[in-house]
């Protein structure tokens, strides 16, 4: 089965999850490995790298907000889940 080549418009959608980040990383690696990139592919690669940087910065900021002794790995509970009826 042959793979069709898509035209790039130079835009990248926002990265909102780890899964999005991993997918963008794969695409960025594939685009950077192409020897003969056209200008649209180059713009797409730059947009992906910019979105990946934004995601990394947001992750670092979120980690900085947590106290140092915070090691809870389970789901966070809401105030309404305390069961005091």
Short mmCIF file of N, CA and C in Angstrom, two decimals:
data_model
loop_
_atom_site.label_atom_id
_atom_site.label_comp_id
_atom_site.label_asym_id
_atom_site.label_seq_id
_atom_site.Cartn_x
_atom_site.Cartn_y
_atom_site.Cartn_z
N UNK A 1 0.84 -1.17 0.00
CA UNK A 1 0.00 0.00 0.00
C UNK A 1 0.89 1.24 0.00
N UNK A 2 0.69 2.10 -0.95
CA UNK A 2 1.51 3.30 -1.03
C UNK A 2 0.94 4.40 -0.13
N UNK A 3 1.82 5.22 0.31
CA UNK A 3 1.44 6.30 1.20
C UNK A 3 1.38 7.60 0.40
N UNK A 4 0.30 8.33 0.57
CA UNK A 4 0.18 9.58 -0.15
C UNK A 4 0.92 10.68 0.60
N UNK A 5 1.51 11.57 -0.15
CA UNK A 5 2.24 12.68 0.43
C UNK A 5 1.28 13.85 0.59
N UNK A 6 1.23 14.38 1.80
CA UNK A 6 0.33 15.50 2.07
C UNK A 6 1.07 16.82 1.86
N UNK A 7 0.32 17.79 1.44
CA UNK A 7 0.86 19.14 1.35
C UNK A 7 0.77 19.77 2.74
N UNK A 8 1.78 20.51 3.12
CA UNK A 8 1.82 21.14 4.43
C UNK A 8 1.44 22.61 4.28
N UNK A 9 0.67 23.09 5.24
CA UNK A 9 0.27 24.49 5.18
C UNK A 9 1.08 25.37 6.13
N UNK A 10 2.05 24.81 6.85
CA UNK A 10 2.89 25.60 7.72
C UNK A 10 2.30 25.85 9.09
N UNK A 11 1.19 25.23 9.40
CA UNK A 11 0.56 25.39 10.71
C UNK A 11 0.64 24.09 11.48
N UNK A 12 0.59 24.20 12.80
CA UNK A 12 0.55 23.03 13.67
C UNK A 12 -0.53 23.26 14.71
N UNK A 13 -1.28 22.23 15.01
CA UNK A 13 -2.32 22.39 16.03
C UNK A 13 -1.68 22.37 17.41
N UNK A 14 -2.35 22.96 18.38
CA UNK A 14 -1.78 23.02 19.73
C UNK A 14 -1.58 21.63 20.33
N UNK A 15 -0.53 21.48 21.11
CA UNK A 15 -0.24 20.22 21.79
C UNK A 15 -0.81 20.32 23.19
N UNK A 16 -1.75 19.44 23.51
CA UNK A 16 -2.44 19.52 24.80
C UNK A 16 -2.21 18.32 25.69
N UNK A 17 -1.65 17.24 25.16
CA UNK A 17 -1.46 16.03 25.96
C UNK A 17 -0.12 15.38 25.61
N UNK A 18 0.28 14.44 26.44
CA UNK A 18 1.52 13.70 26.21
C UNK A 18 1.44 12.96 24.88
N UNK A 19 0.26 12.44 24.56
CA UNK A 19 0.07 11.71 23.31
C UNK A 19 0.26 12.64 22.11
N UNK A 20 -0.28 13.86 22.20
CA UNK A 20 -0.08 14.84 21.13
C UNK A 20 1.40 15.16 20.98
N UNK A 21 2.09 15.29 22.12
CA UNK A 21 3.51 15.63 22.10
C UNK A 21 4.32 14.53 21.41
N UNK A 22 4.00 13.28 21.74
CA UNK A 22 4.73 12.16 21.13
C UNK A 22 4.48 12.09 19.63
N UNK A 23 3.25 12.33 19.21
CA UNK A 23 2.93 12.34 17.79
C UNK A 23 3.64 13.47 17.06
N UNK A 24 3.68 14.64 17.67
CA UNK A 24 4.37 15.77 17.07
C UNK A 24 5.87 15.50 16.97
N UNK A 25 6.40 14.81 17.96
CA UNK A 25 7.82 14.46 17.95
C UNK A 25 8.15 13.55 16.78
N UNK A 26 7.29 12.58 16.52
CA UNK A 26 7.50 11.66 15.40
C UNK A 26 7.46 12.42 14.07
N UNK A 27 6.49 13.30 13.93
CA UNK A 27 6.35 14.07 12.69
C UNK A 27 7.55 15.00 12.52
N UNK A 28 7.99 15.63 13.60
CA UNK A 28 9.13 16.54 13.52
C UNK A 28 10.39 15.78 13.11
N UNK A 29 10.58 14.58 13.65
CA UNK A 29 11.75 13.78 13.27
C UNK A 29 11.69 13.40 11.80
N UNK A 30 10.49 13.03 11.34
CA UNK A 30 10.34 12.65 9.94
C UNK A 30 10.59 13.84 9.01
N UNK A 31 10.07 15.01 9.39
CA UNK A 31 10.28 16.20 8.56
C UNK A 31 11.74 16.63 8.57
N UNK A 32 12.40 16.51 9.71
CA UNK A 32 13.79 16.94 9.78
C UNK A 32 14.71 16.00 9.02
N UNK A 33 14.29 14.75 8.84
CA UNK A 33 15.11 13.78 8.11
C UNK A 33 15.02 13.96 6.60
N UNK A 34 14.01 14.67 6.12
CA UNK A 34 13.86 14.89 4.68
C UNK A 34 14.96 15.84 4.20
N UNK A 35 15.67 15.41 3.20
CA UNK A 35 16.78 16.22 2.69
C UNK A 35 16.26 17.43 1.90
N UNK A 36 15.26 17.21 1.08
CA UNK A 36 14.76 18.29 0.22
C UNK A 36 13.38 18.73 0.71
N UNK A 37 13.38 19.61 1.70
CA UNK A 37 12.11 20.13 2.21
C UNK A 37 11.74 21.38 1.43
N UNK A 38 10.45 21.49 1.12
CA UNK A 38 9.99 22.73 0.51
C UNK A 38 9.71 23.74 1.63
N UNK A 39 9.38 24.95 1.26
CA UNK A 39 9.20 26.00 2.26
C UNK A 39 8.02 25.72 3.18
N UNK A 40 6.96 25.10 2.67
CA UNK A 40 5.81 24.78 3.51
C UNK A 40 6.16 23.72 4.55
N UNK A 41 6.95 22.72 4.16
CA UNK A 41 7.38 21.70 5.11
C UNK A 41 8.30 22.30 6.17
N UNK A 42 9.13 23.23 5.76
CA UNK A 42 10.01 23.90 6.72
C UNK A 42 9.19 24.73 7.72
N UNK A 43 8.17 25.41 7.24
CA UNK A 43 7.29 26.17 8.13
C UNK A 43 6.54 25.24 9.08
N UNK A 44 6.10 24.11 8.58
CA UNK A 44 5.41 23.13 9.42
C UNK A 44 6.34 22.62 10.52
N UNK A 45 7.58 22.31 10.16
CA UNK A 45 8.55 21.84 11.14
C UNK A 45 8.79 22.91 12.20
N UNK A 46 8.95 24.14 11.79
CA UNK A 46 9.16 25.22 12.75
C UNK A 46 7.95 25.40 13.66
N UNK A 47 6.75 25.28 13.10
CA UNK A 47 5.53 25.41 13.90
C UNK A 47 5.42 24.26 14.90
N UNK A 48 5.77 23.05 14.48
CA UNK A 48 5.74 21.91 15.40
C UNK A 48 6.72 22.10 16.55
N UNK A 49 7.92 22.55 16.22
CA UNK A 49 8.93 22.77 17.26
C UNK A 49 8.50 23.86 18.23
N UNK A 50 7.85 24.89 17.72
CA UNK A 50 7.34 25.96 18.58
C UNK A 50 6.26 25.43 19.52
N UNK A 51 5.34 24.64 18.99
CA UNK A 51 4.28 24.07 19.83
C UNK A 51 4.85 23.10 20.87
N UNK A 52 5.88 22.35 20.48
CA UNK A 52 6.52 21.43 21.43
C UNK A 52 7.20 22.22 22.55
N UNK A 53 7.82 23.34 22.22
CA UNK A 53 8.44 24.19 23.24
C UNK A 53 7.39 24.76 24.20
N UNK A 54 6.26 25.18 23.64
CA UNK A 54 5.17 25.70 24.49
C UNK A 54 4.69 24.62 25.46
N UNK A 55 4.54 23.39 24.96
CA UNK A 55 4.08 22.29 25.81
C UNK A 55 5.10 22.00 26.90
N UNK A 56 6.38 21.97 26.54
CA UNK A 56 7.43 21.73 27.53
C UNK A 56 7.41 22.80 28.62
N UNK A 57 7.25 24.04 28.21
CA UNK A 57 7.23 25.14 29.18
C UNK A 57 6.02 25.01 30.10
N UNK A 58 4.87 24.66 29.56
CA UNK A 58 3.67 24.49 30.39
C UNK A 58 3.85 23.33 31.38
N UNK A 59 4.49 22.25 30.94
CA UNK A 59 4.75 21.12 31.83
C UNK A 59 5.69 21.52 32.95
N UNK A 60 6.73 22.28 32.62
CA UNK A 60 7.67 22.73 33.65
C UNK A 60 6.99 23.64 34.66
N UNK A 61 6.12 24.52 34.17
CA UNK A 61 5.40 25.42 35.06
C UNK A 61 4.45 24.65 35.97
N UNK A 62 3.79 23.63 35.44
CA UNK A 62 2.87 22.82 36.24
C UNK A 62 3.62 22.06 37.32
N UNK A 63 4.81 21.55 36.99
CA UNK A 63 5.61 20.83 37.98
C UNK A 63 6.13 21.77 39.06
N UNK A 64 6.40 23.01 38.72
CA UNK A 64 6.91 23.97 39.69
C UNK A 64 5.83 24.37 40.70
N UNK A 65 4.56 24.24 40.33
CA UNK A 65 3.47 24.62 41.22
C UNK A 65 3.25 23.60 42.34
N UNK A 66 3.70 22.37 42.17
CA UNK A 66 3.49 21.34 43.17
C UNK A 66 4.53 21.47 44.28
N UNK A 67 4.11 21.21 45.53
CA UNK A 67 5.09 21.23 46.62
C UNK A 67 6.09 20.08 46.46
N UNK A 68 7.26 20.22 47.06
CA UNK A 68 8.31 19.23 46.91
C UNK A 68 7.96 17.86 47.47
N UNK A 69 7.12 17.80 48.50
CA UNK A 69 6.78 16.52 49.11
C UNK A 69 5.50 15.92 48.54
N UNK A 70 5.00 16.47 47.45
CA UNK A 70 3.77 15.97 46.83
C UNK A 70 4.11 14.76 45.97
N UNK A 71 3.68 13.58 46.42
CA UNK A 71 3.99 12.36 45.66
C UNK A 71 2.75 11.52 45.37
N UNK A 72 1.58 12.14 45.42
CA UNK A 72 0.35 11.42 45.14
C UNK A 72 0.26 11.11 43.65
N UNK A 73 0.14 9.82 43.31
CA UNK A 73 0.09 9.43 41.91
C UNK A 73 -1.31 9.09 41.43
N UNK A 74 -2.26 9.00 42.34
CA UNK A 74 -3.62 8.64 41.96
C UNK A 74 -4.40 9.84 41.48
N UNK A 75 -5.68 9.62 41.19
CA UNK A 75 -6.50 10.73 40.71
C UNK A 75 -6.74 11.74 41.84
N UNK A 76 -6.83 12.99 41.48
CA UNK A 76 -7.10 14.02 42.47
C UNK A 76 -8.56 13.99 42.84
N UNK A 77 -8.84 14.22 44.10
CA UNK A 77 -10.21 14.20 44.57
C UNK A 77 -10.77 15.60 44.59
N UNK A 78 -12.05 15.69 44.33
CA UNK A 78 -12.72 16.98 44.39
C UNK A 78 -13.24 17.22 45.79
N UNK A 79 -13.58 18.46 46.10
CA UNK A 79 -14.09 18.77 47.42
C UNK A 79 -15.42 18.06 47.67
N UNK A 80 -16.17 17.75 46.61
CA UNK A 80 -17.46 17.09 46.77
C UNK A 80 -17.35 15.59 46.99
N UNK A 81 -16.16 15.03 46.90
CA UNK A 81 -15.96 13.59 47.07
C UNK A 81 -15.62 13.19 48.49
N UNK A 82 -15.68 14.11 49.45
CA UNK A 82 -15.26 13.76 50.80
C UNK A 82 -16.26 12.86 51.53
N UNK A 83 -17.48 12.77 51.08
CA UNK A 83 -18.45 11.82 51.63
C UNK A 83 -19.05 12.24 52.98
N UNK A 84 -18.96 13.49 53.33
CA UNK A 84 -19.54 13.94 54.60
C UNK A 84 -20.98 14.41 54.39
N UNK A 85 -21.89 13.45 54.32
CA UNK A 85 -23.30 13.76 54.12
C UNK A 85 -24.04 13.72 55.42
#
